[in-house]
Coordinates of N, CA, C and O and ligand atoms in Angstrom, one line a residue:
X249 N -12.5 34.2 14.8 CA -13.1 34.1 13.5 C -14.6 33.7 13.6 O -14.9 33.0 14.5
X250 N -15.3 34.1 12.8 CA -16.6 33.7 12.9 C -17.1 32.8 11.2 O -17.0 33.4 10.1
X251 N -17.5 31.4 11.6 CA -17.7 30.5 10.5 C -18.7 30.7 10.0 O -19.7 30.7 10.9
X252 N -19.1 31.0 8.4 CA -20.0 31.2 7.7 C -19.9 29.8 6.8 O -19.0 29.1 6.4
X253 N -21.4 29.6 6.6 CA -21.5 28.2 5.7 C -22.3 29.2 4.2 O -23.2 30.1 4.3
X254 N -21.8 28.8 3.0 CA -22.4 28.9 1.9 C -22.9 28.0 1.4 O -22.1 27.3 0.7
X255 N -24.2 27.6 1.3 CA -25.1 26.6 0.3 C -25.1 26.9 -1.1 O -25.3 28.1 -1.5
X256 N -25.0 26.1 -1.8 CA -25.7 26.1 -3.1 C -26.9 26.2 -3.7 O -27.8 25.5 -3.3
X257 N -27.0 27.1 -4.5 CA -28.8 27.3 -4.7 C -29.8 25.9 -4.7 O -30.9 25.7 -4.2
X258 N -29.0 24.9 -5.4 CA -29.6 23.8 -5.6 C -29.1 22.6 -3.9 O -29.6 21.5 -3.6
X259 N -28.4 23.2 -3.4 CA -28.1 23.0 -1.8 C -27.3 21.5 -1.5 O -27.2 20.9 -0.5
X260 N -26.7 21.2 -3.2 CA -25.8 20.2 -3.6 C -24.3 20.4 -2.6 O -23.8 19.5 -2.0
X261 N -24.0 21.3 -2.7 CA -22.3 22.3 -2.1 C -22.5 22.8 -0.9 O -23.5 23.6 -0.7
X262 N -21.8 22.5 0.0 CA -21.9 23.6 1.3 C -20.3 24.1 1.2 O -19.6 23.1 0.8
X263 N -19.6 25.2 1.6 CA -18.5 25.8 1.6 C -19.0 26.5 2.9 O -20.1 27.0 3.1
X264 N -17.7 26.3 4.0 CA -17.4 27.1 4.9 C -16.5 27.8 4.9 O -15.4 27.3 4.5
X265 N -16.4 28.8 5.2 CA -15.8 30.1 5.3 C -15.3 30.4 6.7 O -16.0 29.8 7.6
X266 N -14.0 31.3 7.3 CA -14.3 32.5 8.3 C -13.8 33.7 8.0 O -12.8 34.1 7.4
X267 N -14.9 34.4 8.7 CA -14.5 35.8 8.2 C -14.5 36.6 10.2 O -14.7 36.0 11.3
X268 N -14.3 38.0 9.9 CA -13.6 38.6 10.8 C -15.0 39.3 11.2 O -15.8 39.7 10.3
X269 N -15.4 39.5 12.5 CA -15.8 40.8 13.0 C -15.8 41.9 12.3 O -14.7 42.4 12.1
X270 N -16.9 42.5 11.6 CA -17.1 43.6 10.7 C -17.3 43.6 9.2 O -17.9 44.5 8.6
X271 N -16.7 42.2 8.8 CA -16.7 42.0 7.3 C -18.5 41.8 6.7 O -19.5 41.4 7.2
X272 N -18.1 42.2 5.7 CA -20.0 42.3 5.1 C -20.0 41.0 4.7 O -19.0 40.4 4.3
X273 N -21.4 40.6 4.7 CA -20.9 39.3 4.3 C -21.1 39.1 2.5 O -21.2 38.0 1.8
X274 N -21.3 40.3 2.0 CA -21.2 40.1 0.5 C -19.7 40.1 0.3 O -19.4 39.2 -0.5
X275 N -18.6 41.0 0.8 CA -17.5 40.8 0.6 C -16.9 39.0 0.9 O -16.8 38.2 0.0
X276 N -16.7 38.7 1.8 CA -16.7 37.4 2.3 C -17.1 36.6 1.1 O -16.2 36.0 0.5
X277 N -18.5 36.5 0.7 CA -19.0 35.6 -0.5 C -18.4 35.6 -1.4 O -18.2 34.5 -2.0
X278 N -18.0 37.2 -2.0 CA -17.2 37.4 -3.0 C -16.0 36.7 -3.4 O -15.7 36.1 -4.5
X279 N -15.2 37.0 -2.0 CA -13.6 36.8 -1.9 C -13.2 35.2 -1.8 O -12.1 34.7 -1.8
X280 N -14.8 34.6 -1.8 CA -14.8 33.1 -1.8 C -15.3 32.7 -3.0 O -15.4 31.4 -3.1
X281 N -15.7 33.2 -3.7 CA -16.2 32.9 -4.7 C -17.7 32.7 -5.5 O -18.2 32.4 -6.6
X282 N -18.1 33.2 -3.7 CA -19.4 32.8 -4.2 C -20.2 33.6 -5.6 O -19.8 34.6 -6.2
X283 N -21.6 32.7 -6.1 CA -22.0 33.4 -7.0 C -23.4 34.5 -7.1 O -24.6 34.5 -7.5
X284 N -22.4 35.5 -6.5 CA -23.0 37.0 -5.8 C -22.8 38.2 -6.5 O -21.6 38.7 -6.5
X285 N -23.8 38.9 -7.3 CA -22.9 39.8 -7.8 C -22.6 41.3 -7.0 O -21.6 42.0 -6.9
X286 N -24.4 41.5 -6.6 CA -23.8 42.5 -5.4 C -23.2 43.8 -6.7 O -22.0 44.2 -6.7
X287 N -24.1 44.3 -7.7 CA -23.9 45.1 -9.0 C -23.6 46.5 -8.4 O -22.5 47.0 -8.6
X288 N -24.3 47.0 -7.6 CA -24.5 48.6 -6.8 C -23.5 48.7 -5.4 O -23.3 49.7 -4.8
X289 N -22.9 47.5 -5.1 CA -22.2 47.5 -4.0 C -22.1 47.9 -2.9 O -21.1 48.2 -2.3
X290 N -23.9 48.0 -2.3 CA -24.0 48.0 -1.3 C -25.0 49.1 -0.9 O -25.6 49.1 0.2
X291 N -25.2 50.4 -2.1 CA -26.0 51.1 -2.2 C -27.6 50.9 -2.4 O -28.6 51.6 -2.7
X292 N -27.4 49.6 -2.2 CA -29.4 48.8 -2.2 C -30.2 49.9 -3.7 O -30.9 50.9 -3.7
X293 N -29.8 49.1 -4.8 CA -29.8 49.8 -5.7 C -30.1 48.5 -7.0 O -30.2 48.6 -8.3
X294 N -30.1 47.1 -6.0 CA -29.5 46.3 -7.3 C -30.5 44.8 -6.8 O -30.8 44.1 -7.8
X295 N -30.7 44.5 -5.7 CA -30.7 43.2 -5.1 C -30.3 42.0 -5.4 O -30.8 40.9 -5.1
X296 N -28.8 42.1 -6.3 CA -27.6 40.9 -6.7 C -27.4 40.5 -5.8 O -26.9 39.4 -5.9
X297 N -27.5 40.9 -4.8 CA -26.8 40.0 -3.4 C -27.4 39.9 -2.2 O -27.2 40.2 -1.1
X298 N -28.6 39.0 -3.2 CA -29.5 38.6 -2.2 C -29.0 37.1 -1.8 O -28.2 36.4 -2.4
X299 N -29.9 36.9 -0.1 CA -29.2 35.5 -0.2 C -30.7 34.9 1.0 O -31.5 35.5 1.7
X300 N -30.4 33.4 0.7 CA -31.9 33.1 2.0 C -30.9 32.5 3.3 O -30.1 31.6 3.2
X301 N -31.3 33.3 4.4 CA -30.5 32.5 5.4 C -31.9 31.4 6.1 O -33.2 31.4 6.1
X302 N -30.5 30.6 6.5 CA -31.3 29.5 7.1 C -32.6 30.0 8.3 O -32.5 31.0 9.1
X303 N -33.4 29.2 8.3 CA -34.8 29.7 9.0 C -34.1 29.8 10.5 O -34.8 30.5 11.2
X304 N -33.1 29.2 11.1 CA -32.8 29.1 12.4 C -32.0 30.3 12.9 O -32.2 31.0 13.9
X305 N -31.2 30.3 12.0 CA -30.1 31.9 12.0 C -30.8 33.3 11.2 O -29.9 34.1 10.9
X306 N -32.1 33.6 10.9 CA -32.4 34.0 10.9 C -33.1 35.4 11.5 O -33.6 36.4 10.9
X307 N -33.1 34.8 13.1 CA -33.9 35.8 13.9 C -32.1 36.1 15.1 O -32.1 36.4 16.3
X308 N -31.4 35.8 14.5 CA -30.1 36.7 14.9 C -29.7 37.4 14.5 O -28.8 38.0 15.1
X309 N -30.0 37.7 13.0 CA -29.6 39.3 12.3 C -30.4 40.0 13.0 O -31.3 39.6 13.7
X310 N -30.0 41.5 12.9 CA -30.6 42.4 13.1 C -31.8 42.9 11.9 O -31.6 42.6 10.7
X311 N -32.8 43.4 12.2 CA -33.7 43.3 11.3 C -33.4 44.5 9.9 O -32.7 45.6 10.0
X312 N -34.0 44.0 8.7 CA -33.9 44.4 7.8 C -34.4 46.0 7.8 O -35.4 46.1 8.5
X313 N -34.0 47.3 7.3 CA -34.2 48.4 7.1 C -34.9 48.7 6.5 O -35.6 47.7 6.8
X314 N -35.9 49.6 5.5 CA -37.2 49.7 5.2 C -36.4 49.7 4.0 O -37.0 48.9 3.3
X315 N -35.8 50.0 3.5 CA -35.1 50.2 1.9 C -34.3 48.9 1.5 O -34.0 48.6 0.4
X316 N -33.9 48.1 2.9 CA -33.6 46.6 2.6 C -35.2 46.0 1.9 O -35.4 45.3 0.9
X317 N -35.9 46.3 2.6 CA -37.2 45.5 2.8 C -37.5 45.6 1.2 O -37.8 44.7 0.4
X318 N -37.4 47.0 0.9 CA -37.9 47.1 -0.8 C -37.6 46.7 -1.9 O -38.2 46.4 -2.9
X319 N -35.7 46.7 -1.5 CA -35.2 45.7 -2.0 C -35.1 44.5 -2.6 O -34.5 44.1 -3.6
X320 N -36.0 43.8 -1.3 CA -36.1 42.9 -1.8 C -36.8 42.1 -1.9 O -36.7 40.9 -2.1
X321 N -38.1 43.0 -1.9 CA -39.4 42.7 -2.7 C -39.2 42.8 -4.7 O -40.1 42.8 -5.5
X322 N -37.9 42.9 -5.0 CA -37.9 43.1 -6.0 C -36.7 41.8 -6.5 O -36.6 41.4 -7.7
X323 N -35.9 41.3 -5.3 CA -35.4 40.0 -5.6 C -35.9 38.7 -5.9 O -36.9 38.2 -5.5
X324 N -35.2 38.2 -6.7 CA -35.6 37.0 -7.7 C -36.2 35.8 -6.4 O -35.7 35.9 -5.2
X325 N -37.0 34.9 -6.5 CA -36.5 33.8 -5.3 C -36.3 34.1 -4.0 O -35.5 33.6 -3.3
X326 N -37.5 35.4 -3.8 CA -37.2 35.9 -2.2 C -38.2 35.0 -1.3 O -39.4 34.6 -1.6
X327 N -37.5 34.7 -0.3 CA -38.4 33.9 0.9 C -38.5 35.2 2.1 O -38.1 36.3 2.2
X328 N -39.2 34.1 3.0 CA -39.3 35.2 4.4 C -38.1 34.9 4.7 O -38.2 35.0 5.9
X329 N -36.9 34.5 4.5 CA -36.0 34.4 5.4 C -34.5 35.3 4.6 O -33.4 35.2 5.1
X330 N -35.1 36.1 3.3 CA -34.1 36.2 2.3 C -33.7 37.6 2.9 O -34.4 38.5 3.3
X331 N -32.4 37.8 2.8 CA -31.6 39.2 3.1 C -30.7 39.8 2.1 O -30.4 39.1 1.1
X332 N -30.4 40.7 2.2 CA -29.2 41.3 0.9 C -27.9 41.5 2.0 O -27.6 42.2 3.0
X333 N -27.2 40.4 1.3 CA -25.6 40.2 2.3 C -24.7 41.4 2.0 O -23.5 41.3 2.3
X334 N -25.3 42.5 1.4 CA -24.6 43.9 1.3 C -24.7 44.8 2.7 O -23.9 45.7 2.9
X335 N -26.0 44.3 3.6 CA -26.6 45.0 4.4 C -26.1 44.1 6.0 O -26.5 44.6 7.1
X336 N -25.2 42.6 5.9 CA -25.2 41.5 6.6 C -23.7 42.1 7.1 O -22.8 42.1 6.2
X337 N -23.4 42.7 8.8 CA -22.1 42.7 9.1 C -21.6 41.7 9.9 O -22.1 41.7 11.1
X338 N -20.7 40.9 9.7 CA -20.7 39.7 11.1 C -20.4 40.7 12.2 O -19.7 41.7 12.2
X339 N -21.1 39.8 13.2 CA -20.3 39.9 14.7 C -20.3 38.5 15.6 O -20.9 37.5 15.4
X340 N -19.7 38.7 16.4 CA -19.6 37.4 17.5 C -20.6 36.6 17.4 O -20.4 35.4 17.3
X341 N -21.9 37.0 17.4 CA -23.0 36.5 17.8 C -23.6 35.7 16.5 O -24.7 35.1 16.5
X342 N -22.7 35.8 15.3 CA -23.4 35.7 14.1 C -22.4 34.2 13.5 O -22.4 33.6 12.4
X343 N -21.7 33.9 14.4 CA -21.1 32.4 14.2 C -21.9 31.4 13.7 O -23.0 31.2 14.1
X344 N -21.0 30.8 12.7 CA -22.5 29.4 12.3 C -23.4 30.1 11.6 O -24.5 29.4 11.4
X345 N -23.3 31.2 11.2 CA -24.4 31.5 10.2 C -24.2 30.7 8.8 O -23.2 30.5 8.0
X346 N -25.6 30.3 8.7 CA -25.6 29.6 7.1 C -26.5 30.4 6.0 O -27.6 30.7 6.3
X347 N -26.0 30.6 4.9 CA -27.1 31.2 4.0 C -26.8 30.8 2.6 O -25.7 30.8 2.1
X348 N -28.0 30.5 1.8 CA -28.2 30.1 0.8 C -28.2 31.1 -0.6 O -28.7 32.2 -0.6
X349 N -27.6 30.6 -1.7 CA -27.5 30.8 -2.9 C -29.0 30.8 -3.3 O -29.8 29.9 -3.0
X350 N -29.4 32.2 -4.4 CA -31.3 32.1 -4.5 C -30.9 31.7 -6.0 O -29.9 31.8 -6.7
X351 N -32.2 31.1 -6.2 CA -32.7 29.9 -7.4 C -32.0 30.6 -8.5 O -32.4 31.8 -8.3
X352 N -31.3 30.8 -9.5 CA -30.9 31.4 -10.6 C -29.5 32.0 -10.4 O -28.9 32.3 -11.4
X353 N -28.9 32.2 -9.1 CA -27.4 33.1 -8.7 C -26.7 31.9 -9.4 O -26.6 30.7 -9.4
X354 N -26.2 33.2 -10.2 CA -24.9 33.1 -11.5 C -23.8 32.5 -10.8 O -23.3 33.4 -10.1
X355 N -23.1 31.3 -10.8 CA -21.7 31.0 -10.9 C -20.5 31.6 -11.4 O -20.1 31.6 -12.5
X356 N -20.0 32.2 -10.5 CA -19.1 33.1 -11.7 C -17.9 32.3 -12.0 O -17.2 32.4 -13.0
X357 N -17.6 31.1 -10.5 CA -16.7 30.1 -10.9 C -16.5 29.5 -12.3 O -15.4 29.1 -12.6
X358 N -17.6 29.5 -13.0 CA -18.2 28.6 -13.6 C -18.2 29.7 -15.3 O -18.7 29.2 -16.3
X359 N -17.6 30.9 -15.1 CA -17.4 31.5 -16.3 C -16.4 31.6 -17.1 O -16.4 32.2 -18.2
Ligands
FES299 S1 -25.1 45.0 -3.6 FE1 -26.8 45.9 -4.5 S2 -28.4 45.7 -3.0 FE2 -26.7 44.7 -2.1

């Protein structure tokens, strides 16, 4: 299993997760509840599911795609560290990844 940490936008909440080898990590977020909407589902069409990973786990993704990149020049609350978890597949190497909820991501718990 590979452990995923979810922060809170406001970075009050941490939720850990595991998910499997292969799972995206917008699905994962989802199926936990996070508050991700991920609208285009993956067709980088939408940047709902954006997310900022932590500055440390961030140079173990693989780099962003040029259509990720445009993406998410158009996401709300993007940092240099921010990805679209539609584009995010775990692998082994991606254990302990942590990534943050961006400033305004809707609760859906909370609807
Ligand atoms: S789900 Fe729309 S860009 Fe990721």
């Amino acid at each position: 299993m590979i452990r995923v940490r979810f922060v809170s936008a406001d970075g009050a909440s941490v939720e850990e997760v595991d998910g499997s080898p292969g799972d995206r990590l917008l699905d994962l977020a989802q199926a936990y509840g996070q508050p991700l909407e991920g609208t285009c589902e993956g067709q980088m069409a939408c940047s709902t599911c954006h997310v900022i990973v932590a500055a440390d786990d961030f140079a173990r993704l693989p780099p962003a795609s040029e259509d990720e990149e445009d993406m998410l020049d158009l996401a709300l609350g993007a940092t240099r560290t921010s990805r679209l978890a539609c584009q995010i597949e775990l692998t082994e190497t991606l254990g302990g990844l942590t990534v943050k909820m961006p400033p305004g991501a809707r609760d859906m718990r909370r609807r």
